[in-house]
Coordinates of N, CA and C in Angstrom, one line a residue:
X1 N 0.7 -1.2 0.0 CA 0.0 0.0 0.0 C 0.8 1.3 0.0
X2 N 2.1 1.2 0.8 CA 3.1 2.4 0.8 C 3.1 3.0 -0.7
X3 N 3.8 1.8 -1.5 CA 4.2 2.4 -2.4 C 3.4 2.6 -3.9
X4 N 2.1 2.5 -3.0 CA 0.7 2.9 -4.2 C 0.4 4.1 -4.0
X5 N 0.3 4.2 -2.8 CA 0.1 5.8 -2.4 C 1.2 6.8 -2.6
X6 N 2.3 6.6 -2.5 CA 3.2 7.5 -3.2 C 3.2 7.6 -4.8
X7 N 2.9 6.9 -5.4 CA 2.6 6.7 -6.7 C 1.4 7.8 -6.9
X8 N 0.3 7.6 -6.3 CA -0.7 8.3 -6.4 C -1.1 9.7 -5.9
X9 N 0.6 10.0 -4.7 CA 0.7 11.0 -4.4 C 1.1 12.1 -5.9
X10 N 2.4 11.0 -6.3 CA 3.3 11.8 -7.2 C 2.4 12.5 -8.1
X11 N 1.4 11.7 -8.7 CA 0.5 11.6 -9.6 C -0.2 13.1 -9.3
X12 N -0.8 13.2 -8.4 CA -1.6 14.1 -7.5 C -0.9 15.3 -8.2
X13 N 0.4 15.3 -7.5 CA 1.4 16.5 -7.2 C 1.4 17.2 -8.6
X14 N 1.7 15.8 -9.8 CA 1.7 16.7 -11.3 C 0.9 17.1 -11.9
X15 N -0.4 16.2 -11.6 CA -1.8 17.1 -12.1 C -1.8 18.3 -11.2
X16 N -1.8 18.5 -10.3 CA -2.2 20.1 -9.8 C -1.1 20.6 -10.2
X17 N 0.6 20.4 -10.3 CA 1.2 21.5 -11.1 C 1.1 21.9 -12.5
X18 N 0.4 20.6 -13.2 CA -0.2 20.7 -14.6 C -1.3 21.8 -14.8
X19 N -2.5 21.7 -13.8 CA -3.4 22.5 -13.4 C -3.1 24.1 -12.9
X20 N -2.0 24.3 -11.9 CA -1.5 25.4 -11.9 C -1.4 26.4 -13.1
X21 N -0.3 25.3 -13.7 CA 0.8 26.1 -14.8 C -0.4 26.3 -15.8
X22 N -1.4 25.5 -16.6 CA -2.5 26.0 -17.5 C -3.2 27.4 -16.4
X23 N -3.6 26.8 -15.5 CA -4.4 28.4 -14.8 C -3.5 29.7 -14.8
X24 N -2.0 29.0 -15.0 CA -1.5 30.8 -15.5 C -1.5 31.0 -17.1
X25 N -1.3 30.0 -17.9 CA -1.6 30.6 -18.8 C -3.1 31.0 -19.2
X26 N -4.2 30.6 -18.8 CA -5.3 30.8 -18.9 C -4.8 32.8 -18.6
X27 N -4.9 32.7 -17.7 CA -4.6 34.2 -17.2 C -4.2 34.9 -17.6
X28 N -2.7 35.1 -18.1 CA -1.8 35.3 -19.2 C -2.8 35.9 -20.6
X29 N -3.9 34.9 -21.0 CA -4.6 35.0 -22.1 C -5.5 36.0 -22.0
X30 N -6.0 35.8 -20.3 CA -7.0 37.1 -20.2 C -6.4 38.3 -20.1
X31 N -5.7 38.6 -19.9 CA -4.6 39.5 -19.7 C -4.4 40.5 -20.9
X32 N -4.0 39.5 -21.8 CA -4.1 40.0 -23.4 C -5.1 40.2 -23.6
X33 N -6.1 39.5 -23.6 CA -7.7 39.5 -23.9 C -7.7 41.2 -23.8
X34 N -7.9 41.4 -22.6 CA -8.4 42.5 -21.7 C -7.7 43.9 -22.7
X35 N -5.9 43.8 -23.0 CA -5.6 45.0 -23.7 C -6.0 44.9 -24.5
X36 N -6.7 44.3 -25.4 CA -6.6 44.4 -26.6 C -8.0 44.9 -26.9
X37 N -8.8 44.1 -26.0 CA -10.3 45.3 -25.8 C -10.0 46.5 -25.7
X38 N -9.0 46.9 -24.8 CA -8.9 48.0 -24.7 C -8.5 49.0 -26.0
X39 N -7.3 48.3 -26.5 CA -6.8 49.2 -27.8 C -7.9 48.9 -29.1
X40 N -9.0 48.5 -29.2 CA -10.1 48.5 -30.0 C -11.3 49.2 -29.6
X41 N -11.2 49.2 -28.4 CA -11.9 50.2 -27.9 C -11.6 52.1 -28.4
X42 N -10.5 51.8 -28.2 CA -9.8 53.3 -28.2 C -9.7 53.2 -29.4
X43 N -9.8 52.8 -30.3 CA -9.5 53.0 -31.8 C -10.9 52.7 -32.6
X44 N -11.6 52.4 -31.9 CA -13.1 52.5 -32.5 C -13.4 54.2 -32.1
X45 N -13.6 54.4 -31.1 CA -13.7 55.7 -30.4 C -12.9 56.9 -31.0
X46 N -11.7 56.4 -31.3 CA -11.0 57.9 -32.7 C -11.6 57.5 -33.4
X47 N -11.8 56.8 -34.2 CA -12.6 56.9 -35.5 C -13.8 57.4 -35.5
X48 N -14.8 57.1 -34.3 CA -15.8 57.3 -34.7 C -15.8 59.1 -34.0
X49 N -14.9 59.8 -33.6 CA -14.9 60.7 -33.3 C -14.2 61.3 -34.6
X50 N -13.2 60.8 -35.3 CA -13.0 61.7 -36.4 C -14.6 61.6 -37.8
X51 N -15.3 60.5 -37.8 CA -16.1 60.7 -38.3 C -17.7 61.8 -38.5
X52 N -17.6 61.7 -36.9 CA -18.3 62.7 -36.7 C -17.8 63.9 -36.6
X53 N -16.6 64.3 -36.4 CA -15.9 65.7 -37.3 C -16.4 66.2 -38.8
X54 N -16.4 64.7 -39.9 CA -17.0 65.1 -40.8 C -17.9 65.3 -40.8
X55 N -19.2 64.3 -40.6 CA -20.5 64.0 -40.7 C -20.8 65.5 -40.1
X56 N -20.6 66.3 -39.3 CA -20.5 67.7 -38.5 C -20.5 68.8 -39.2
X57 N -19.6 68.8 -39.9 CA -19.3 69.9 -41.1 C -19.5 69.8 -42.3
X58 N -20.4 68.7 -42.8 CA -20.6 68.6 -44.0 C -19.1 68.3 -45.2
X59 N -18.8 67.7 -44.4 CA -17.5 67.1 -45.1 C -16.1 68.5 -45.6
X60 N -16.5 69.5 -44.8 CA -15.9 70.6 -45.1 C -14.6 70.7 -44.1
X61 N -14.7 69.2 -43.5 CA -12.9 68.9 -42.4 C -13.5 67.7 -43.0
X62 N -12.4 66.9 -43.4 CA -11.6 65.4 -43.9 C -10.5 65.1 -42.9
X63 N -10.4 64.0 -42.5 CA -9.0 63.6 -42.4 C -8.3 62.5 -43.3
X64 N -7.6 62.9 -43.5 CA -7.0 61.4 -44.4 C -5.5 60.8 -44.2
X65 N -6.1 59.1 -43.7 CA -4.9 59.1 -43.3 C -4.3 58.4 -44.3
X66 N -2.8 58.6 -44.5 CA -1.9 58.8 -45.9 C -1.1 56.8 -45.7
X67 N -0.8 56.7 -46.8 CA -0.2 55.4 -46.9 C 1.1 55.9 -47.7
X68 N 2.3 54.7 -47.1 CA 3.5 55.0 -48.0 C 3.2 55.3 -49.3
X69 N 2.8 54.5 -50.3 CA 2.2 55.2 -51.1 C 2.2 56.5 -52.2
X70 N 1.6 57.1 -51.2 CA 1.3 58.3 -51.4 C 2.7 59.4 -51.4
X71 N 2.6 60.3 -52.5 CA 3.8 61.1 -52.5 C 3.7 62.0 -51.4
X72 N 2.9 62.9 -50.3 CA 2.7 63.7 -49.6 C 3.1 62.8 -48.1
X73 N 2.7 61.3 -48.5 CA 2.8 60.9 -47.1 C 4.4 60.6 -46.6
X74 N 5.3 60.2 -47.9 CA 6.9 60.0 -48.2 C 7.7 61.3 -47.7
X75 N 7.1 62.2 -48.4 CA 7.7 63.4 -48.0 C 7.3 63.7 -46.4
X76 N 6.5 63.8 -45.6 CA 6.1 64.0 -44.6 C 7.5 63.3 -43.8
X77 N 7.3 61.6 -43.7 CA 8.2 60.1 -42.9 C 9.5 61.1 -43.3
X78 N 10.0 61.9 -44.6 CA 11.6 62.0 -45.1 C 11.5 63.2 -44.6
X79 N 11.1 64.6 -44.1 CA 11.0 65.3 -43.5 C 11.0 65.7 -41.9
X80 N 10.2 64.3 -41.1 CA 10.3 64.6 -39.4 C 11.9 63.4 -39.6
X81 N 12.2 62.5 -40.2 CA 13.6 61.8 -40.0 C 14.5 62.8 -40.4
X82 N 14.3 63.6 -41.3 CA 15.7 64.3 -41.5 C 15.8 65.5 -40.5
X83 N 14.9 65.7 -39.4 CA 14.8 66.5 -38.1 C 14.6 66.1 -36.7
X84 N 14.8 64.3 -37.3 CA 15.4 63.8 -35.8 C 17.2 63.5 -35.4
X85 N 17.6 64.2 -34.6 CA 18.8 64.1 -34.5 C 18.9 62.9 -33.2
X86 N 19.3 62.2 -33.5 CA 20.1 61.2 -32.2 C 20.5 61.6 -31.0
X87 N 21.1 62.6 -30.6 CA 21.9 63.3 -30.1 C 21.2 63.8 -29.2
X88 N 20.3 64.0 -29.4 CA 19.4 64.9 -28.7 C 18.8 64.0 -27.3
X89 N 18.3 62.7 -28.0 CA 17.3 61.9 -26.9 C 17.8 61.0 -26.9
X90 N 18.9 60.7 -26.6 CA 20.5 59.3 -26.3 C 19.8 59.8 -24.6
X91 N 19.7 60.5 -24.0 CA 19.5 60.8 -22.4 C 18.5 59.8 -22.4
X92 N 17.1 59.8 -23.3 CA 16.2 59.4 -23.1 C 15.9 58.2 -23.4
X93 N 17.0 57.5 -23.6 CA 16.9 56.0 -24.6 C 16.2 55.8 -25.6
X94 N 16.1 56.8 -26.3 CA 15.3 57.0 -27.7 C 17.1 56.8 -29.0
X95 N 16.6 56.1 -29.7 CA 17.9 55.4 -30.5 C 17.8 55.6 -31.8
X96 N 16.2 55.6 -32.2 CA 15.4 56.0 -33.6 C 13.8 56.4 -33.5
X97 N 14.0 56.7 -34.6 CA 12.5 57.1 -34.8 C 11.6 56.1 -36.3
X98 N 10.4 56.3 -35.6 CA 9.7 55.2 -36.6 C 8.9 56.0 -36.9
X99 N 8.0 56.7 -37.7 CA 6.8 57.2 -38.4 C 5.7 56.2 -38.1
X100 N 5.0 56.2 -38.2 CA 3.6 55.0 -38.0 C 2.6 55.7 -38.6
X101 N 2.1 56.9 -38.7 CA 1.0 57.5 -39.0 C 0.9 58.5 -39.3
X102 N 0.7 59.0 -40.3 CA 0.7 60.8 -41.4 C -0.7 60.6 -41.7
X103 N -1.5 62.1 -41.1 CA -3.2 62.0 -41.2 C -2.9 63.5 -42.0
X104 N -3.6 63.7 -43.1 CA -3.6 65.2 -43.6 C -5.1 65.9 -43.5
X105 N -5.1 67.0 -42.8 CA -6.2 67.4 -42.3 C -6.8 68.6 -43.5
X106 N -8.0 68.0 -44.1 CA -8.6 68.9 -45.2 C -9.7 69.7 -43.9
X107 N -9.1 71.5 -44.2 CA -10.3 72.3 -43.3 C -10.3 73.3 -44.5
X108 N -12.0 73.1 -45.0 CA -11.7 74.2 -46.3 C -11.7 76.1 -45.2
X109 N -12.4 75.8 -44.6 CA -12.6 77.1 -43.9 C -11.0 77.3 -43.0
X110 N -10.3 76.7 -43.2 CA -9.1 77.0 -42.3 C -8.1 77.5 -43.5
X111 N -8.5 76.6 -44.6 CA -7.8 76.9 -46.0 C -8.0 78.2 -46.2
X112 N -9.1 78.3 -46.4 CA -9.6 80.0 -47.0 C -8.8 80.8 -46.3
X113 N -8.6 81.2 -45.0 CA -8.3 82.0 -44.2 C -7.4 82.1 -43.8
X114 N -6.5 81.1 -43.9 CA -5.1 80.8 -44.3 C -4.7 81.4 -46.0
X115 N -5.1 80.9 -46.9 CA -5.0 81.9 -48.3 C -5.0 83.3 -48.1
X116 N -6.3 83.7 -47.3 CA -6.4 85.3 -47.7 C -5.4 85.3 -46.8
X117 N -5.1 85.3 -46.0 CA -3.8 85.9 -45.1 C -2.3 85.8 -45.8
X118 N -2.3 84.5 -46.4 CA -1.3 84.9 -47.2 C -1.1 85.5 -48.0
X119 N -2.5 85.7 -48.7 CA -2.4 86.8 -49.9 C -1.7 88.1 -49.5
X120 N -2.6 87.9 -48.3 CA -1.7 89.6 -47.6 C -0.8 90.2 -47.4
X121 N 0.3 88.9 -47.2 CA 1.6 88.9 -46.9 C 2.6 88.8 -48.2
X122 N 2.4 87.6 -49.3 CA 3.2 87.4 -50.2 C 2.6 87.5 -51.5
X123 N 3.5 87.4 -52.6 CA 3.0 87.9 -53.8 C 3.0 86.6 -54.4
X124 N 1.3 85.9 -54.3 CA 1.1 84.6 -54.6 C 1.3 84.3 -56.2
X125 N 1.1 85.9 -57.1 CA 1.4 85.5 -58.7 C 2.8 85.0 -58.8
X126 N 3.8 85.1 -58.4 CA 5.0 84.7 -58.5 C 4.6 82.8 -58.1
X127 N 4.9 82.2 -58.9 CA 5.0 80.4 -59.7 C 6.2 79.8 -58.0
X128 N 7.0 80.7 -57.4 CA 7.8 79.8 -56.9 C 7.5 79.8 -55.0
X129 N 6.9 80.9 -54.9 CA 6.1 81.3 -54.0 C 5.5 79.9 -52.9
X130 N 5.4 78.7 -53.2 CA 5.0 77.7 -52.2 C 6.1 77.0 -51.9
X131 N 7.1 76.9 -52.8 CA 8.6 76.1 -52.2 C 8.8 77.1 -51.2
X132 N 8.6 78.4 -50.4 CA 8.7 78.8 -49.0 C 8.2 78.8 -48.0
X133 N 6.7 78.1 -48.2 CA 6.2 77.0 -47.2 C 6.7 76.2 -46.5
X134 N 6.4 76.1 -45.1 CA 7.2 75.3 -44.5 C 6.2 74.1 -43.5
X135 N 6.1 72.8 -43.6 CA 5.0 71.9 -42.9 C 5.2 72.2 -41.4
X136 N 4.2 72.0 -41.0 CA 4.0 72.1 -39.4 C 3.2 70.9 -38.9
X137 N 3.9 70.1 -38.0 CA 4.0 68.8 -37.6 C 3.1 68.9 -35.9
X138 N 2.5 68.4 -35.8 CA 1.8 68.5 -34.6 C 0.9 67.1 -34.1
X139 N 1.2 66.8 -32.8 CA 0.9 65.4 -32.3 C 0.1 66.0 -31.2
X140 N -0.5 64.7 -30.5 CA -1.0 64.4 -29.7 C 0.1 64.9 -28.3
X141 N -0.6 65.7 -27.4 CA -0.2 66.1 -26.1 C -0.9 65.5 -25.2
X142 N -0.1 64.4 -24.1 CA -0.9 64.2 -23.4 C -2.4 64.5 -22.6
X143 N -1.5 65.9 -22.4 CA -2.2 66.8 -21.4 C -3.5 67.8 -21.7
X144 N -2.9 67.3 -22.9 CA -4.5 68.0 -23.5 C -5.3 67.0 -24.4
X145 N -5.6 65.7 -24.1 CA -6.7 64.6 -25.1 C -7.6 65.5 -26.0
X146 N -8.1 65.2 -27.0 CA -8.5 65.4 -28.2 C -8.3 67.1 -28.7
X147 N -6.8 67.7 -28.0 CA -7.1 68.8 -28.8 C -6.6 68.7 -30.1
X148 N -6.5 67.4 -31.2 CA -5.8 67.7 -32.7 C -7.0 67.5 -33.0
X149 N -7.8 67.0 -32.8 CA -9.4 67.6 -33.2 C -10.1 68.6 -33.5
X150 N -9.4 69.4 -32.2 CA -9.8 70.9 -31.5 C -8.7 71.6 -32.9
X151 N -7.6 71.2 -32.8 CA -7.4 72.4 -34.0 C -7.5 72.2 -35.2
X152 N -7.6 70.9 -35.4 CA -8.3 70.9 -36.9 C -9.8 71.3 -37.4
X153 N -10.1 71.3 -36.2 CA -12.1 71.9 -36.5 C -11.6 73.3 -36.2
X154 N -10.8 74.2 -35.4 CA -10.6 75.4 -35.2 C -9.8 76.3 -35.4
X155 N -8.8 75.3 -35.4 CA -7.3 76.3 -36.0 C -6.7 76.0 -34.2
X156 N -5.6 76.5 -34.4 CA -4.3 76.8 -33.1 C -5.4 77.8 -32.3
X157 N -5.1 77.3 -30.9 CA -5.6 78.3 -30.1 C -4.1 79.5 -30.1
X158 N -4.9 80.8 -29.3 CA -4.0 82.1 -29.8 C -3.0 82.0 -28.5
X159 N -2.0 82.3 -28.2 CA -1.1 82.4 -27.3 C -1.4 82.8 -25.9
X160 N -2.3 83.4 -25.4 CA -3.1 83.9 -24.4 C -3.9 82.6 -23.9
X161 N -4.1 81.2 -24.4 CA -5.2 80.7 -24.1 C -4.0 79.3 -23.4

């Protein structure tokens, strides 16, 4: 009998560490489970908030987001890399930079108003006049959630705000 019951202990011992080890990977799964709701969550939620940007204005704000592809979206990725210097964020353990996402924001009323102001300023009949354009790159700040929303439906808030 001794050496049935040790047999049956042993037995015991490796189904419950069997049963353990699956209940952590069970867990493990939920785990993942859980972010990934999350990051579909949050990405259903921007979309359907940039949607309703358009559906809002009558399609008079677009966003579009750009694919390698696209010659606007290339220049954009060869533009913030040739204005990332290494040097800078070596403190920060930042070692490269990766692009992931170029969205170009159509605001006809931002357009207009931007035109006449430039008209104001430069002599748009002159043909060479937009090679002195310069892109203005602007992300997400923590600290302030959905203001690239806020200035794409509005423009830049003014220095005082």
């Amino acid at each position: 009998g001794g050496d049935e019951e040790k047999q049956l202990r042993s037995k015991l011992d490796m189904l419950a560490s069997a049963a353990t080890s699956k209940m952590s990977e069970i867990s493990g799964a939920e785990s993942m489970l859980d972010e990934m709701k999350e990051q579909v969550c949050s990405i259903s939620d921007y979309n359907t908030s940039r949607l309703i940007v358009e559906l809002e204005t009558g399609g008079n704000i677009r966003l579009e987001d750009g694919k390698p592809t696209d010659v606007w979206y290339s220049s954009c990725v060869d533009l913030v890399n040739s204005r990332f210097f290494q040097n800078d964020f070596t403190a920060y353990g930042i070692a490269d930079l990766r692009v992931v996402r170029v969205t170009r924001i159509h605001n006809r009323f931002l357009r207009n108003r931007f035109e006449e102001r430039l008209e104001s300023l430069v002599d748009t009949s002159e043909p060479g006049y937009k090679r002195s354009l310069e892109y203005l790159f602007y992300g997400d700040d923590p600290r302030l959630p959905g203001e690239t929303l806020r200035v794409a439906e509005e423009g830049f808030r003014s220095a005082s705000e």
